[in-house]
């Protein structure tokens, strides 16, 4: 899910989930869009030692492309990830 930030409406809050056979994960990212792209970064004040996951999201012709740009293994199992293409569900 993607929504505007409550405290900073020019930023997006992105809840990213993944699942596959024997693997799942989730992370919340925050980022300020630039055109049709946003570089989302994780931030959890309750876990300051957690690595910062970075995922670049790009919207192109109705498809949202997610590409990992930083260490995200902490947030999902070894046999799945956050890379991929998504289309809007209706």
Short mmCIF file of N, CA and C in Angstrom, two decimals:
data_model
loop_
_atom_site.label_atom_id
_atom_site.label_comp_id
_atom_site.label_asym_id
_atom_site.label_seq_id
_atom_site.Cartn_x
_atom_site.Cartn_y
_atom_site.Cartn_z
N UNK A 1 0.85 -1.18 0.00
CA UNK A 1 0.00 0.00 0.00
C UNK A 1 0.89 1.24 0.00
N UNK A 2 0.39 2.28 -0.62
CA UNK A 2 1.12 3.55 -0.69
C UNK A 2 0.17 4.65 -0.27
N UNK A 3 0.63 5.49 0.65
CA UNK A 3 -0.19 6.60 1.12
C UNK A 3 0.70 7.81 1.41
N UNK A 4 0.09 8.97 1.51
CA UNK A 4 0.81 10.19 1.87
C UNK A 4 1.13 10.14 3.37
N UNK A 5 2.27 10.68 3.74
CA UNK A 5 2.65 10.74 5.14
C UNK A 5 1.77 11.73 5.89
N UNK A 6 1.40 11.42 7.11
CA UNK A 6 0.56 12.31 7.92
C UNK A 6 1.37 13.52 8.38
N UNK A 7 2.56 13.30 8.90
CA UNK A 7 3.38 14.40 9.40
C UNK A 7 4.06 15.17 8.27
N UNK A 8 4.41 14.46 7.19
CA UNK A 8 5.08 15.08 6.03
C UNK A 8 4.34 14.66 4.77
N UNK A 9 3.29 15.41 4.36
CA UNK A 9 2.49 15.00 3.21
C UNK A 9 3.22 14.96 1.88
N UNK A 10 4.42 15.58 1.78
CA UNK A 10 5.18 15.49 0.53
C UNK A 10 5.97 14.18 0.45
N UNK A 11 5.93 13.38 1.51
CA UNK A 11 6.56 12.06 1.53
C UNK A 11 5.50 10.97 1.39
N UNK A 12 5.90 9.83 0.86
CA UNK A 12 5.03 8.68 0.76
C UNK A 12 5.44 7.65 1.83
N UNK A 13 4.45 6.94 2.34
CA UNK A 13 4.67 5.82 3.24
C UNK A 13 4.27 4.57 2.46
N UNK A 14 5.19 3.64 2.30
CA UNK A 14 4.99 2.47 1.44
C UNK A 14 5.10 1.21 2.29
N UNK A 15 4.01 0.47 2.40
CA UNK A 15 4.04 -0.83 3.09
C UNK A 15 4.24 -1.89 2.02
N UNK A 16 5.41 -2.51 2.03
CA UNK A 16 5.78 -3.48 1.00
C UNK A 16 5.82 -4.88 1.62
N UNK A 17 5.09 -5.81 1.01
CA UNK A 17 5.01 -7.19 1.49
C UNK A 17 5.43 -8.13 0.37
N UNK A 18 6.01 -9.26 0.75
CA UNK A 18 6.38 -10.29 -0.21
C UNK A 18 6.03 -11.64 0.38
N UNK A 19 5.70 -12.58 -0.47
CA UNK A 19 5.41 -13.94 -0.01
C UNK A 19 5.65 -14.91 -1.16
N UNK A 20 6.14 -16.04 -0.82
CA UNK A 20 6.37 -17.12 -1.76
C UNK A 20 6.35 -18.41 -0.98
N UNK A 21 6.53 -19.48 -1.66
CA UNK A 21 6.52 -20.78 -0.98
C UNK A 21 7.63 -20.81 0.08
N UNK A 22 7.24 -20.90 1.35
CA UNK A 22 8.20 -20.98 2.43
C UNK A 22 8.93 -19.69 2.74
N UNK A 23 8.42 -18.56 2.28
CA UNK A 23 9.13 -17.29 2.48
C UNK A 23 8.14 -16.15 2.54
N UNK A 24 8.38 -15.22 3.43
CA UNK A 24 7.56 -14.01 3.47
C UNK A 24 8.37 -12.89 4.12
N UNK A 25 7.86 -11.68 3.99
CA UNK A 25 8.52 -10.55 4.60
C UNK A 25 7.71 -9.28 4.41
N UNK A 26 8.09 -8.26 5.16
CA UNK A 26 7.40 -6.97 5.08
C UNK A 26 8.33 -5.87 5.58
N UNK A 27 8.14 -4.69 5.02
CA UNK A 27 8.91 -3.52 5.44
C UNK A 27 8.07 -2.28 5.14
N UNK A 28 8.22 -1.26 5.95
CA UNK A 28 7.60 0.04 5.68
C UNK A 28 8.71 1.00 5.27
N UNK A 29 8.49 1.64 4.12
CA UNK A 29 9.47 2.56 3.55
C UNK A 29 8.91 3.97 3.54
N UNK A 30 9.80 4.96 3.54
CA UNK A 30 9.42 6.37 3.47
C UNK A 30 10.29 7.02 2.41
N UNK A 31 9.66 7.84 1.57
CA UNK A 31 10.45 8.52 0.54
C UNK A 31 9.69 9.64 -0.12
N UNK A 32 10.43 10.60 -0.63
CA UNK A 32 9.85 11.74 -1.33
C UNK A 32 9.93 11.47 -2.83
N UNK A 33 8.78 11.47 -3.52
CA UNK A 33 8.79 11.18 -4.96
C UNK A 33 9.50 12.26 -5.77
N UNK A 34 10.15 11.79 -6.83
CA UNK A 34 10.76 12.66 -7.83
C UNK A 34 10.20 12.21 -9.17
N UNK A 35 9.28 12.96 -9.72
CA UNK A 35 8.62 12.53 -10.96
C UNK A 35 7.84 11.26 -10.71
N UNK A 36 8.13 10.21 -11.45
CA UNK A 36 7.43 8.93 -11.32
C UNK A 36 8.25 7.90 -10.52
N UNK A 37 9.26 8.39 -9.80
CA UNK A 37 10.14 7.51 -9.04
C UNK A 37 10.22 7.97 -7.59
N UNK A 38 10.33 6.99 -6.70
CA UNK A 38 10.58 7.29 -5.29
C UNK A 38 11.58 6.27 -4.76
N UNK A 39 12.57 6.74 -4.03
CA UNK A 39 13.50 5.86 -3.34
C UNK A 39 13.02 5.78 -1.90
N UNK A 40 12.44 4.64 -1.55
CA UNK A 40 11.92 4.45 -0.21
C UNK A 40 12.98 3.84 0.69
N UNK A 41 13.05 4.34 1.92
CA UNK A 41 14.01 3.84 2.90
C UNK A 41 13.27 3.46 4.17
N UNK A 42 13.67 2.34 4.77
CA UNK A 42 13.05 1.91 6.01
C UNK A 42 13.57 2.75 7.16
N UNK A 43 12.72 2.91 8.17
CA UNK A 43 13.11 3.60 9.39
C UNK A 43 12.21 3.08 10.50
N UNK A 44 12.82 2.53 11.53
CA UNK A 44 12.05 2.02 12.65
C UNK A 44 12.68 2.54 13.94
N UNK A 45 12.06 3.55 14.57
CA UNK A 45 12.65 4.11 15.79
C UNK A 45 12.73 3.09 16.93
N UNK A 46 11.93 2.03 16.86
CA UNK A 46 11.96 0.99 17.90
C UNK A 46 13.11 0.00 17.69
N UNK A 47 13.71 0.01 16.49
CA UNK A 47 14.85 -0.86 16.17
C UNK A 47 15.94 -0.05 15.47
N UNK A 48 16.60 0.85 16.19
CA UNK A 48 17.59 1.72 15.53
C UNK A 48 18.78 0.97 14.95
N UNK A 49 19.04 -0.26 15.39
CA UNK A 49 20.17 -1.03 14.86
C UNK A 49 19.81 -1.79 13.58
N UNK A 50 18.54 -1.82 13.22
CA UNK A 50 18.11 -2.55 12.01
C UNK A 50 18.71 -1.87 10.77
N UNK A 51 19.15 -2.67 9.78
CA UNK A 51 19.71 -2.07 8.56
C UNK A 51 18.64 -1.28 7.80
N UNK A 52 19.07 -0.28 7.07
CA UNK A 52 18.16 0.56 6.28
C UNK A 52 17.94 -0.12 4.93
N UNK A 53 16.73 -0.61 4.72
CA UNK A 53 16.35 -1.21 3.43
C UNK A 53 15.99 -0.07 2.48
N UNK A 54 16.50 -0.15 1.25
CA UNK A 54 16.20 0.86 0.23
C UNK A 54 15.62 0.16 -0.99
N UNK A 55 14.46 0.66 -1.43
CA UNK A 55 13.81 0.10 -2.62
C UNK A 55 13.40 1.27 -3.50
N UNK A 56 13.78 1.21 -4.78
CA UNK A 56 13.37 2.23 -5.74
C UNK A 56 12.10 1.76 -6.43
N UNK A 57 11.08 2.59 -6.38
CA UNK A 57 9.80 2.29 -7.03
C UNK A 57 9.59 3.26 -8.17
N UNK A 58 9.26 2.72 -9.35
CA UNK A 58 9.05 3.53 -10.54
C UNK A 58 7.72 3.15 -11.18
N UNK A 59 6.89 4.14 -11.48
CA UNK A 59 5.62 3.91 -12.14
C UNK A 59 5.80 4.13 -13.63
N UNK A 60 5.44 3.11 -14.43
CA UNK A 60 5.59 3.19 -15.88
C UNK A 60 4.41 2.50 -16.54
N UNK A 61 3.58 3.27 -17.21
CA UNK A 61 2.44 2.74 -17.98
C UNK A 61 1.56 1.82 -17.15
N UNK A 62 1.21 2.26 -15.93
CA UNK A 62 0.30 1.50 -15.09
C UNK A 62 0.94 0.36 -14.32
N UNK A 63 2.24 0.19 -14.45
CA UNK A 63 2.96 -0.86 -13.73
C UNK A 63 3.94 -0.22 -12.77
N UNK A 64 3.97 -0.71 -11.54
CA UNK A 64 4.91 -0.23 -10.55
C UNK A 64 6.06 -1.23 -10.45
N UNK A 65 7.27 -0.75 -10.74
CA UNK A 65 8.46 -1.60 -10.70
C UNK A 65 9.19 -1.33 -9.38
N UNK A 66 9.51 -2.40 -8.65
CA UNK A 66 10.27 -2.29 -7.41
C UNK A 66 11.64 -2.92 -7.63
N UNK A 67 12.68 -2.17 -7.27
CA UNK A 67 14.05 -2.67 -7.42
C UNK A 67 14.83 -2.35 -6.14
N UNK A 68 15.35 -3.38 -5.50
CA UNK A 68 16.09 -3.20 -4.26
C UNK A 68 17.37 -2.42 -4.55
N UNK A 69 17.61 -1.36 -3.75
CA UNK A 69 18.78 -0.52 -3.93
C UNK A 69 19.66 -0.51 -2.68
N UNK A 70 19.30 -1.32 -1.69
CA UNK A 70 20.07 -1.38 -0.45
C UNK A 70 19.76 -2.67 0.29
N UNK A 71 20.42 -2.94 1.40
CA UNK A 71 20.28 -4.22 2.08
C UNK A 71 18.89 -4.43 2.67
N UNK A 72 18.15 -5.41 2.16
CA UNK A 72 16.79 -5.66 2.64
C UNK A 72 16.58 -7.08 3.15
N UNK A 73 17.62 -7.92 3.12
CA UNK A 73 17.48 -9.31 3.54
C UNK A 73 16.96 -9.44 4.97
N UNK A 74 17.26 -8.49 5.82
CA UNK A 74 16.81 -8.49 7.21
C UNK A 74 15.28 -8.56 7.31
N UNK A 75 14.58 -8.07 6.28
CA UNK A 75 13.13 -7.91 6.31
C UNK A 75 12.37 -9.03 5.60
N UNK A 76 13.08 -10.00 5.03
CA UNK A 76 12.40 -11.11 4.35
C UNK A 76 13.29 -12.35 4.38
N UNK A 77 12.70 -13.49 4.09
CA UNK A 77 13.45 -14.75 4.06
C UNK A 77 14.41 -14.80 2.89
N UNK A 78 15.25 -15.82 2.88
CA UNK A 78 16.29 -15.94 1.87
C UNK A 78 15.82 -16.31 0.48
N UNK A 79 14.61 -16.88 0.37
CA UNK A 79 14.16 -17.33 -0.96
C UNK A 79 13.13 -16.40 -1.58
N UNK A 80 12.98 -15.19 -1.06
CA UNK A 80 12.09 -14.21 -1.70
C UNK A 80 12.69 -12.82 -1.50
N UNK A 81 12.09 -11.83 -2.13
CA UNK A 81 12.61 -10.48 -2.03
C UNK A 81 11.57 -9.45 -2.43
N UNK A 82 11.98 -8.21 -2.49
CA UNK A 82 11.07 -7.10 -2.80
C UNK A 82 11.16 -6.64 -4.25
N UNK A 83 12.03 -7.23 -5.06
CA UNK A 83 12.11 -6.87 -6.47
C UNK A 83 10.89 -7.40 -7.20
N UNK A 84 10.43 -6.67 -8.21
CA UNK A 84 9.33 -7.19 -9.03
C UNK A 84 8.51 -6.09 -9.64
N UNK A 85 7.45 -6.52 -10.30
CA UNK A 85 6.52 -5.60 -10.95
C UNK A 85 5.13 -5.85 -10.38
N UNK A 86 4.41 -4.77 -10.16
CA UNK A 86 3.07 -4.86 -9.59
C UNK A 86 2.08 -4.05 -10.43
N UNK A 87 0.88 -4.55 -10.53
CA UNK A 87 -0.19 -3.81 -11.17
C UNK A 87 -1.27 -3.58 -10.12
N UNK A 88 -1.99 -2.49 -10.28
CA UNK A 88 -3.01 -2.11 -9.31
C UNK A 88 -4.15 -3.13 -9.29
N UNK A 89 -4.54 -3.55 -8.08
CA UNK A 89 -5.69 -4.44 -7.96
C UNK A 89 -6.96 -3.60 -7.87
N UNK A 90 -8.01 -4.14 -8.38
CA UNK A 90 -9.28 -3.38 -8.38
C UNK A 90 -10.35 -4.14 -7.68
#
